[in-house]
Short mmCIF file of C-alpha atoms in Angstrom, two decimals:
data_model
loop_
_atom_site.label_atom_id
_atom_site.label_comp_id
_atom_site.label_asym_id
_atom_site.label_seq_id
_atom_site.Cartn_x
_atom_site.Cartn_y
_atom_site.Cartn_z
CA MET A 1 70.26 84.66 109.25
CA SER A 2 71.73 83.60 105.97
CA THR A 3 74.85 81.78 104.94
CA PHE A 4 77.07 83.39 102.36
CA VAL A 5 78.66 80.65 100.27
CA MET A 6 81.50 80.56 97.78
CA PRO A 7 79.74 81.60 94.58
CA SER A 8 80.22 79.81 91.29
CA LEU A 9 82.12 82.14 88.99
CA GLY A 10 81.48 80.14 85.87
CA ALA A 11 80.59 76.60 84.89
CA ASP A 12 84.27 75.70 84.82
CA MET A 13 84.98 76.64 88.43
CA GLU A 14 85.11 74.00 91.13
CA SER A 15 86.83 75.94 93.87
CA ALA A 16 88.63 79.17 94.57
CA VAL A 17 90.99 80.49 97.20
CA LEU A 18 89.54 82.99 99.63
CA MET A 19 92.44 85.45 99.63
CA GLU A 20 91.27 88.29 101.82
CA TRP A 21 88.27 89.34 103.87
CA LYS A 22 87.25 92.94 103.25
CA VAL A 23 84.90 93.01 106.25
CA LYS A 24 85.13 92.20 109.94
CA GLU A 25 82.70 90.37 112.18
CA GLY A 26 80.08 92.79 113.47
CA GLU A 27 80.43 95.11 110.47
CA SER A 28 77.32 96.33 108.63
CA VAL A 29 77.20 95.66 104.90
CA SER A 30 74.90 96.82 102.11
CA LYS A 31 73.93 94.95 98.99
CA GLY A 32 76.72 95.24 96.44
CA ASP A 33 79.53 95.85 98.96
CA ILE A 34 82.74 93.93 98.38
CA ILE A 35 83.09 91.45 101.23
CA ALA A 36 86.03 89.38 100.04
CA GLU A 37 88.58 88.81 97.32
CA VAL A 38 89.00 85.34 95.91
CA GLU A 39 91.61 83.97 93.56
CA THR A 40 90.38 81.95 90.60
CA SER A 41 91.80 80.92 87.27
CA LYS A 42 90.40 84.22 85.99
CA GLY A 43 92.56 86.18 88.43
CA VAL A 44 91.58 87.88 91.66
CA ILE A 45 87.85 88.59 91.77
CA GLU A 46 85.99 90.89 94.15
CA ILE A 47 82.95 89.21 95.65
CA GLU A 48 79.88 91.31 96.33
CA VAL A 49 77.33 90.70 99.06
CA PHE A 50 73.73 90.23 97.90
CA GLU A 51 71.81 91.67 100.87
CA ASP A 52 71.93 94.32 103.57
CA GLY A 53 72.92 93.02 106.98
CA VAL A 54 75.57 92.53 109.59
CA ILE A 55 78.47 90.09 109.37
CA GLU A 56 77.71 87.69 112.19
CA LYS A 57 80.60 85.32 111.69
CA LEU A 58 83.42 84.66 109.24
CA LEU A 59 83.69 80.90 108.85
CA VAL A 60 86.76 80.57 106.68
CA LYS A 61 90.30 81.80 107.23
CA GLU A 62 92.08 83.80 104.59
CA GLU A 63 94.09 81.83 102.04
CA THR A 64 91.77 78.83 102.18
CA ASP A 65 90.77 76.92 99.09
CA CYS A 66 87.00 76.49 99.16
CA ALA A 67 84.77 74.45 96.90
CA VAL A 68 81.84 76.23 95.28
CA GLY A 69 78.99 76.21 97.81
CA THR A 70 81.24 76.23 100.88
CA PRO A 71 79.75 78.47 103.62
CA LEU A 72 82.08 81.45 104.00
CA ALA A 73 80.19 83.74 106.36
CA VAL A 74 76.98 84.10 108.31
CA ILE A 75 75.08 87.31 107.65
CA ARG A 76 72.35 88.59 109.95
CA SER A 77 69.82 90.45 107.87
CA LYS A 78 68.71 93.99 108.75
CA GLU A 79 65.20 92.88 109.75
CA GLN A 80 66.65 90.51 112.29
CA GLU A 81 68.68 93.39 113.65
CA VAL A 82 65.48 95.25 114.46
CA GLU A 83 63.61 92.29 115.86
CA GLU A 84 64.30 90.86 119.26
CA LYS A 85 67.05 88.41 118.69
CA GLU A 86 66.14 84.88 119.54
CA SER A 87 69.35 83.30 120.59
CA GLN A 88 69.57 80.38 118.33
CA GLU A 89 72.66 78.39 117.68
CA PHE A 90 73.55 78.52 114.05
CA LYS A 91 74.91 75.15 113.13
CA ILE A 92 77.18 74.76 110.18
CA ASP A 93 76.90 71.46 108.43
CA GLU A 94 80.25 69.85 109.00
CA SER A 95 79.80 67.17 106.38
CA PRO A 96 81.89 67.51 103.24
CA GLN A 97 80.56 70.25 101.03
CA LYS A 98 78.63 69.21 98.02
CA VAL A 99 79.91 70.90 94.93
CA LEU A 100 77.08 72.78 93.26
CA GLU A 101 76.36 71.00 90.04
CA PRO A 102 76.82 73.16 87.00
CA GLU A 103 74.18 72.54 84.39
CA GLU A 104 76.17 69.81 82.78
CA LYS A 105 76.78 66.39 84.32
CA LYS A 106 80.37 66.27 85.34
CA THR A 107 82.11 63.03 84.58
CA ASP A 108 84.90 63.56 87.06
CA GLU A 109 82.94 64.75 90.02
CA LYS A 110 85.20 65.48 92.93
CA VAL A 111 84.10 66.41 96.37
CA PHE A 112 86.58 68.75 97.95
CA LYS A 113 87.16 68.85 101.63
CA GLN A 114 86.86 72.35 102.90
CA ARG A 115 89.27 74.39 104.92
CA ILE A 116 92.54 73.15 103.67
CA LYS A 117 95.39 75.48 104.40
CA ILE A 118 97.75 76.11 101.58
CA SER A 119 100.85 78.12 102.07
CA PRO A 120 101.15 80.97 99.57
CA ALA A 121 104.42 79.51 98.27
CA ALA A 122 102.73 76.16 97.71
CA ARG A 123 99.90 77.82 95.84
CA LYS A 124 102.30 79.74 93.63
CA LYS A 125 104.27 76.59 92.85
CA ALA A 126 101.10 74.60 92.17
CA LYS A 127 100.04 77.25 89.67
CA GLU A 128 103.43 77.23 87.98
CA LEU A 129 103.48 73.47 87.72
CA GLY A 130 99.82 73.04 86.95
CA VAL A 131 99.25 70.81 89.98
CA GLU A 132 95.62 70.25 91.04
CA LEU A 133 95.45 71.09 94.74
CA SER A 134 92.65 68.59 95.22
CA GLU A 135 94.95 65.80 94.09
CA VAL A 136 97.64 66.79 96.55
CA GLN A 137 95.24 67.10 99.43
CA GLY A 138 94.70 63.47 100.34
CA ASP A 139 94.02 63.49 104.07
CA LYS A 140 96.12 66.55 104.75
CA LYS A 141 94.78 69.56 106.56
CA GLU A 142 97.57 71.70 105.21
CA ILE A 143 99.50 71.78 101.99
CA HIS A 144 103.05 73.02 101.91
CA LEU A 145 105.53 73.62 99.15
CA ARG A 146 107.11 70.19 99.57
CA ASP A 147 103.75 68.50 99.00
CA ILE A 148 103.45 70.27 95.68
CA GLU A 149 106.99 69.48 94.64
CA SER A 150 106.66 65.80 95.50
CA GLU A 151 103.50 65.75 93.40
CA THR A 152 105.19 66.79 90.20
CA VAL A 153 105.67 63.57 88.36
CA PRO A 154 107.10 64.09 84.91
CA LYS A 155 104.28 65.10 82.62
CA LYS A 156 103.93 64.56 78.91
CA SER A 157 104.19 68.25 78.36
CA GLU A 158 107.04 70.33 79.71
CA HIS A 159 104.70 73.30 79.95
CA PRO A 160 101.49 72.36 81.68
CA ALA A 161 98.62 74.63 80.77
CA SER A 162 97.87 77.47 83.15
CA GLY A 163 94.70 77.45 85.20
CA MET A 164 93.18 80.00 82.86
CA ARG A 165 94.07 77.96 79.78
CA GLN A 166 92.47 74.92 81.37
CA ALA A 167 89.33 76.89 82.24
CA ILE A 168 89.05 78.12 78.65
CA ALA A 169 89.63 74.58 77.39
CA LYS A 170 86.84 73.25 79.57
CA ALA A 171 84.30 75.90 78.59
CA MET A 172 85.07 75.67 74.88
CA SER A 173 84.97 71.86 74.81
CA LEU A 174 81.63 71.94 76.57
CA SER A 175 80.33 74.49 74.07
CA ASN A 176 81.43 72.47 71.10
CA ALA A 177 80.03 69.25 72.53
CA GLN A 178 76.65 70.71 73.47
CA ILE A 179 75.78 73.64 71.25
CA PRO A 180 74.77 73.17 67.61
CA HIS A 181 76.17 76.41 66.20
CA TYR A 182 75.05 78.21 63.07
CA TYR A 183 77.14 81.00 61.56
CA LEU A 184 76.21 84.05 59.51
CA SER A 185 78.32 86.86 58.13
CA SER A 186 77.65 90.30 56.66
CA SER A 187 79.86 92.99 55.15
CA ILE A 188 79.18 96.39 56.68
CA ASN A 189 80.26 99.67 55.13
CA MET A 190 81.86 101.47 58.08
CA SER A 191 82.92 104.63 56.20
CA PRO A 192 79.94 106.76 57.32
CA ALA A 193 80.29 105.67 60.97
CA LEU A 194 84.05 106.21 61.07
CA LYS A 195 83.77 109.59 59.37
CA TRP A 196 81.16 110.63 61.88
CA LEU A 197 83.30 109.37 64.78
CA GLU A 198 86.28 111.34 63.48
CA GLU A 199 84.14 114.49 63.53
CA VAL A 200 82.98 113.78 67.06
CA ASN A 201 86.55 113.14 68.28
CA ARG A 202 87.98 116.19 66.52
CA ASN A 203 86.20 118.47 68.97
CA ARG A 204 87.14 116.47 72.03
CA ALA A 205 90.10 116.30 74.34
CA ILE A 206 92.13 113.13 74.04
CA GLN A 207 90.67 111.81 77.32
CA GLU A 208 87.16 112.03 75.86
CA ARG A 209 87.77 110.29 72.55
CA ILE A 210 85.65 107.35 71.53
CA LEU A 211 87.15 104.27 69.90
CA PRO A 212 85.38 102.36 67.12
CA ALA A 213 85.18 99.37 69.50
CA ALA A 214 82.78 101.31 71.76
CA LEU A 215 80.68 102.32 68.75
CA LEU A 216 80.36 98.68 67.68
CA ILE A 217 79.36 97.54 71.19
CA GLN A 218 76.75 100.29 71.35
CA ALA A 219 75.39 99.25 67.94
CA VAL A 220 75.15 95.61 69.07
CA VAL A 221 73.21 96.65 72.17
CA TYR A 222 70.78 98.70 70.07
CA ALA A 223 70.31 95.85 67.61
CA LEU A 224 69.65 93.44 70.51
CA LYS A 225 66.86 95.69 71.72
CA GLU A 226 65.17 94.97 68.40
CA VAL A 227 66.15 91.29 68.21
CA PRO A 228 66.15 90.20 71.87
CA GLN A 229 66.16 86.46 71.14
CA LEU A 230 69.95 86.45 70.88
CA ASN A 231 70.41 87.99 74.33
CA GLY A 232 69.87 85.35 76.98
CA PHE A 233 70.38 81.73 77.90
CA TRP A 234 69.52 78.22 76.88
CA ARG A 235 68.35 76.57 80.09
CA ASN A 236 66.16 73.54 80.80
CA ASP A 237 65.55 73.01 77.09
CA ALA A 238 64.19 76.51 76.58
CA LEU A 239 65.35 79.96 75.57
CA GLU A 240 65.37 82.42 78.44
CA ILE A 241 65.53 85.97 77.09
CA SER A 242 67.32 88.37 79.43
CA LYS A 243 65.87 91.79 80.24
CA GLU A 244 69.31 93.15 80.95
CA ILE A 245 71.85 93.39 78.18
CA ASN A 246 75.26 92.56 79.68
CA PRO A 247 77.61 91.99 76.76
CA GLY A 248 80.73 90.03 77.71
CA ILE A 249 83.64 91.68 75.94
CA ALA A 250 86.48 89.39 74.89
CA ILE A 251 89.61 91.01 76.29
CA ALA A 252 93.02 89.52 75.58
CA LEU A 253 95.35 89.41 78.54
CA ARG A 254 98.87 90.51 77.81
CA LYS A 255 100.66 87.39 78.88
CA GLU A 256 98.25 84.73 77.77
CA GLY A 257 94.59 83.92 77.68
CA LEU A 258 91.37 85.79 77.38
CA ILE A 259 88.56 86.90 79.67
CA THR A 260 85.09 88.04 78.70
CA PRO A 261 83.87 90.27 81.53
CA ALA A 262 80.58 92.07 81.05
CA ILE A 263 79.66 95.69 80.62
CA LEU A 264 76.72 95.47 83.01
CA ASN A 265 73.39 97.02 81.99
CA ALA A 266 74.76 98.28 78.70
CA HIS A 267 71.19 98.97 77.57
CA GLU A 268 71.12 101.93 79.96
CA LEU A 269 74.31 103.53 78.63
CA ASN A 270 74.84 106.13 75.93
CA LEU A 271 77.95 106.08 73.74
CA ASP A 272 80.10 108.02 76.21
CA GLY A 273 78.96 105.73 79.00
CA THR A 274 79.82 102.66 76.95
CA MET A 275 83.30 104.02 76.16
CA LYS A 276 83.94 104.82 79.82
CA SER A 277 82.72 101.41 80.94
CA LEU A 278 84.81 99.69 78.28
CA SER A 279 87.98 101.59 79.26
CA ASN A 280 87.41 100.85 82.89
CA LEU A 281 86.71 97.18 82.19
CA ILE A 282 89.80 96.69 80.02
CA GLU A 283 91.99 98.41 82.60
CA ARG A 284 90.67 96.32 85.47
CA THR A 285 90.87 93.13 83.42
CA ARG A 286 94.52 93.69 82.62
CA SER A 287 95.81 95.16 85.81
CA GLY A 288 93.15 95.35 88.44
CA LYS A 289 90.25 93.43 89.78
CA LEU A 290 86.95 92.36 88.32
CA ARG A 291 83.78 91.81 90.29
CA ASN A 292 81.98 88.50 90.44
CA SER A 293 78.89 89.96 88.75
CA GLU A 294 81.04 91.02 85.81
CA ILE A 295 82.33 87.52 85.16
CA THR A 296 79.08 85.63 85.72
CA GLU A 297 76.26 87.76 84.35
CA GLN A 298 77.11 88.02 80.65
CA THR A 299 74.06 87.62 78.41
CA ILE A 300 75.93 87.55 75.06
CA THR A 301 79.59 87.78 74.03
CA ILE A 302 81.21 90.25 71.64
CA THR A 303 84.65 89.59 70.22
CA ASN A 304 86.33 92.36 68.31
CA LEU A 305 89.59 91.42 66.62
CA GLY A 306 90.59 95.06 66.15
CA ASP A 307 93.17 96.59 63.87
CA LEU A 308 95.59 93.70 63.99
CA GLY A 309 93.12 90.86 63.69
CA ALA A 310 91.84 88.63 60.93
CA GLU A 311 89.13 89.67 58.48
CA SER A 312 86.36 87.72 60.15
CA VAL A 313 85.76 85.55 63.20
CA PHE A 314 83.30 82.71 63.73
CA GLY A 315 83.25 82.32 67.46
CA VAL A 316 82.46 79.63 69.97
CA ILE A 317 79.42 80.45 72.12
CA TYR A 318 80.03 80.57 75.86
CA PRO A 319 77.35 78.40 77.48
CA PRO A 320 74.64 79.02 78.66
CA GLN A 321 74.62 82.05 76.33
CA VAL A 322 73.01 81.59 72.92
CA ALA A 323 75.03 83.89 70.67
CA LEU A 324 78.41 85.43 70.01
CA VAL A 325 78.94 88.49 67.82
CA GLY A 326 82.26 88.80 66.03
CA PHE A 327 83.95 91.75 64.35
CA GLY A 328 86.99 91.43 62.11
CA ARG A 329 89.50 94.05 61.13
CA ILE A 330 88.11 97.15 59.41
CA MET A 331 89.83 97.37 56.05
CA ASN A 332 89.75 99.16 52.71
CA ALA A 333 87.78 97.09 50.23
CA PRO A 334 85.94 97.56 46.93
CA TRP A 335 82.31 98.47 47.55
CA ALA A 336 79.49 98.53 45.02
CA GLU A 337 76.74 101.11 45.41
CA GLY A 338 74.16 101.25 42.67
CA ASP A 339 76.31 100.76 39.60
CA THR A 340 79.43 102.47 40.88
CA LEU A 341 82.40 100.83 42.48
CA SER A 342 84.41 102.61 45.15
CA VAL A 343 86.76 101.88 48.04
CA ARG A 344 85.21 101.90 51.51
CA LYS A 345 86.11 100.91 55.06
CA VAL A 346 84.53 97.50 55.28
CA LEU A 347 83.91 95.33 58.33
CA GLN A 348 82.90 91.68 58.46
CA ALA A 349 80.31 91.26 61.19
CA THR A 350 79.44 87.70 62.15
CA ILE A 351 77.09 85.92 64.45
CA ALA A 352 77.47 82.46 65.92
CA GLY A 353 74.04 81.37 67.12
CA ASP A 354 72.78 78.44 69.16
CA HIS A 355 70.49 76.62 66.74
CA ARG A 356 68.46 75.16 69.62
CA ALA A 357 67.45 78.68 70.66
CA THR A 358 67.14 80.55 67.36
CA ASP A 359 67.34 80.04 63.63
CA GLY A 360 69.27 81.76 60.90
CA ARG A 361 66.33 84.06 60.25
CA ILE A 362 66.80 85.68 63.67
CA GLY A 363 70.58 85.87 63.24
CA GLY A 364 70.11 87.43 59.81
CA LYS A 365 67.62 89.95 61.16
CA PHE A 366 70.13 90.93 63.85
CA LEU A 367 72.95 91.53 61.35
CA ASP A 368 70.59 93.55 59.18
CA LYS A 369 69.56 95.77 62.14
CA LEU A 370 73.20 96.17 63.13
CA ASN A 371 74.04 97.33 59.62
CA GLN A 372 71.14 99.81 59.58
CA ILE A 373 72.19 101.25 62.95
CA LEU A 374 75.79 101.72 61.83
CA GLN A 375 74.65 103.63 58.73
CA ILE A 376 73.08 106.34 60.97
CA PRO A 377 75.70 106.51 63.73
CA GLN A 378 74.60 109.92 65.06
CA GLU A 379 71.66 108.13 66.68
CA LEU A 380 74.08 106.20 68.87
CA LEU A 381 75.36 109.26 70.75
CA MET B 1 113.93 118.94 75.37
CA ASN B 2 115.84 117.00 72.73
CA MET B 3 115.01 113.93 70.67
CA ASP B 4 116.58 111.45 73.11
CA GLU B 5 114.75 112.90 76.10
CA ILE B 6 111.44 112.69 74.29
CA LYS B 7 112.15 109.09 73.25
CA LYS B 8 112.94 108.24 76.84
CA ILE B 9 109.59 109.66 77.99
CA ILE B 10 107.70 107.77 75.25
CA ILE B 11 109.43 104.50 76.17
CA GLU B 12 108.60 105.05 79.83
CA GLN B 13 104.92 105.44 78.97
CA ILE B 14 104.89 102.34 76.74
CA LEU B 15 106.44 100.27 79.54
CA GLU B 16 103.99 101.73 82.02
CA ILE B 17 100.97 100.72 79.92
CA ALA B 18 102.36 97.35 78.79
CA PRO B 19 104.59 96.16 81.64
CA GLU B 20 105.46 92.84 79.99
CA ILE B 21 107.37 94.65 77.24
CA SER B 22 111.08 95.20 77.86
CA GLU B 23 112.94 98.14 76.44
CA ASP B 24 114.91 95.83 74.13
CA ASP B 25 111.66 94.80 72.42
CA ILE B 26 111.11 98.32 71.16
CA ASP B 27 112.47 98.84 67.66
CA GLU B 28 112.34 102.56 67.00
CA ASN B 29 111.53 102.16 63.32
CA LYS B 30 108.81 99.55 63.65
CA ASN B 31 105.09 100.19 63.96
CA ILE B 32 104.46 100.47 67.71
CA GLN B 33 101.05 98.80 67.73
CA ARG B 34 101.95 95.96 65.40
CA SER B 35 105.41 95.10 66.71
CA LEU B 36 104.48 95.30 70.39
CA GLU B 37 100.91 93.96 70.04
CA ILE B 38 99.38 97.08 71.51
CA ASP B 39 95.70 97.44 70.72
CA SER B 40 93.85 100.67 69.91
CA PHE B 41 92.75 101.01 73.50
CA ASP B 42 96.29 100.87 74.91
CA PHE B 43 97.62 103.10 72.13
CA LEU B 44 95.09 105.72 73.15
CA LYS B 45 96.18 105.30 76.76
CA ILE B 46 99.81 105.89 75.76
CA LEU B 47 98.86 109.05 73.85
CA THR B 48 96.74 110.22 76.78
CA ALA B 49 99.64 109.72 79.19
CA LEU B 50 102.01 111.58 76.85
CA ASN B 51 99.47 114.37 76.56
CA GLU B 52 99.55 114.74 80.32
CA LYS B 53 103.37 114.62 80.40
CA LEU B 54 104.21 116.81 77.41
CA GLY B 55 101.00 118.74 76.86
CA ILE B 56 100.76 117.65 73.22
CA GLU B 57 97.50 116.42 71.72
CA VAL B 58 97.71 114.14 68.71
CA PRO B 59 94.54 114.46 66.63
CA GLU B 60 93.24 111.19 65.23
CA ALA B 61 94.06 112.36 61.71
CA ASP B 62 97.75 112.44 62.71
CA TYR B 63 97.96 108.91 64.09
CA SER B 64 99.88 107.83 60.98
CA LYS B 65 102.58 110.38 61.88
CA VAL B 66 103.18 108.79 65.28
CA ASP B 67 103.18 105.12 64.27
CA THR B 68 106.81 104.37 65.22
CA LEU B 69 108.94 105.53 68.14
CA ASN B 70 111.11 107.64 65.81
CA ASN B 71 108.16 109.23 64.03
CA MET B 72 106.42 109.93 67.30
CA ALA B 73 109.48 111.57 68.84
CA GLU B 74 110.07 113.69 65.72
CA HIS B 75 106.42 114.72 65.61
CA PHE B 76 106.52 115.76 69.28
CA LEU B 77 109.80 117.62 68.83
CA LYS B 78 108.17 119.78 66.14
CA GLN B 79 105.24 120.52 68.42
CA LEU B 80 107.22 121.51 71.49
#
């Protein structure tokens, strides 16, 4: 018997609304199945189950705001299915849920009561007005629209920040307060890689074309295989290098904000696979649904400013990651080779590194590998 | 198919891919990507959708010929 709890979908998340159950009591589930959809500041996220088993009991009604760590369901594992069932009462701790502590000490620790009902209209209004549901709750079991409206005292700002904006603000403040960043930058001649990509795309149908963004992600993954120290986490005062390479890709949302969902297991993909995964990820980020593993398992972040961006970007590392790779706009620039000067497509590649985990030597080695890889792009296919 | 019909189809696809854009935002002589903040990924999606609708493939080398709504419609009209 195990209890499935509301997972933490990032250090900035305290609670989320369980929107919809995707399973019924008595249903069999396999590891990786979607069992519920929850609404967070990052949008609606599909939650995967982490074991094979049978849904014994759903403990929380749909549209309930649950703190991280709140028991949501009881899952009977497959082994227990086979064994003779000992009829044991499964007791749920009725005491207020403890919020799982993120790695940092929170100064404003709040303990949320579980199982508050919030009417959908109230939730929508609260979002619009930037009202914290926990502040409205008081002793109420249910929150209605009027509770939200009575809560809206005039604020300093006429436009309170959206939930997503606040989540970004929290993560970035934490990063700046905790992580001693170092920054390095290199100019990369992209002419050979872009010429090669043009040749590849010329013989392909439009649906099969590869964008430079996918090529750059692939090159980062290859370079990380050679310099693994930048792919991992700073935890308990030590660098934890990750075996998997799950680059979080900074994707701008159309209305406002930014999410960095991961291309999972990018180290197993070839260039076509990376392009397909990237397309799928961007589409789901902007108009569909992401999975919890995609927004929690990033091992490094890549931000690519693209054709309309600035020349270079020195990013803010997303804790507990230890590095962020940045790409500026690819532009025509004078380029010296030997003693001749010519015009080439030039890209500024940057790295922001956590100086607790690595030093500039490692960051420099990474940029050098990245450059070498991009000079022989045919090896990326 | 005439110029206006092609334009209408292109606009439909742009609005499909970037739903927050309204038709009034589209200036037919301005660079589509720059003026509407459409990135390379969405631009490719628009061209892919138009390829399915009109059966025209735009090679990468011709992207500069389809940078505005007017240029794109003219380019497609020649191809049809």
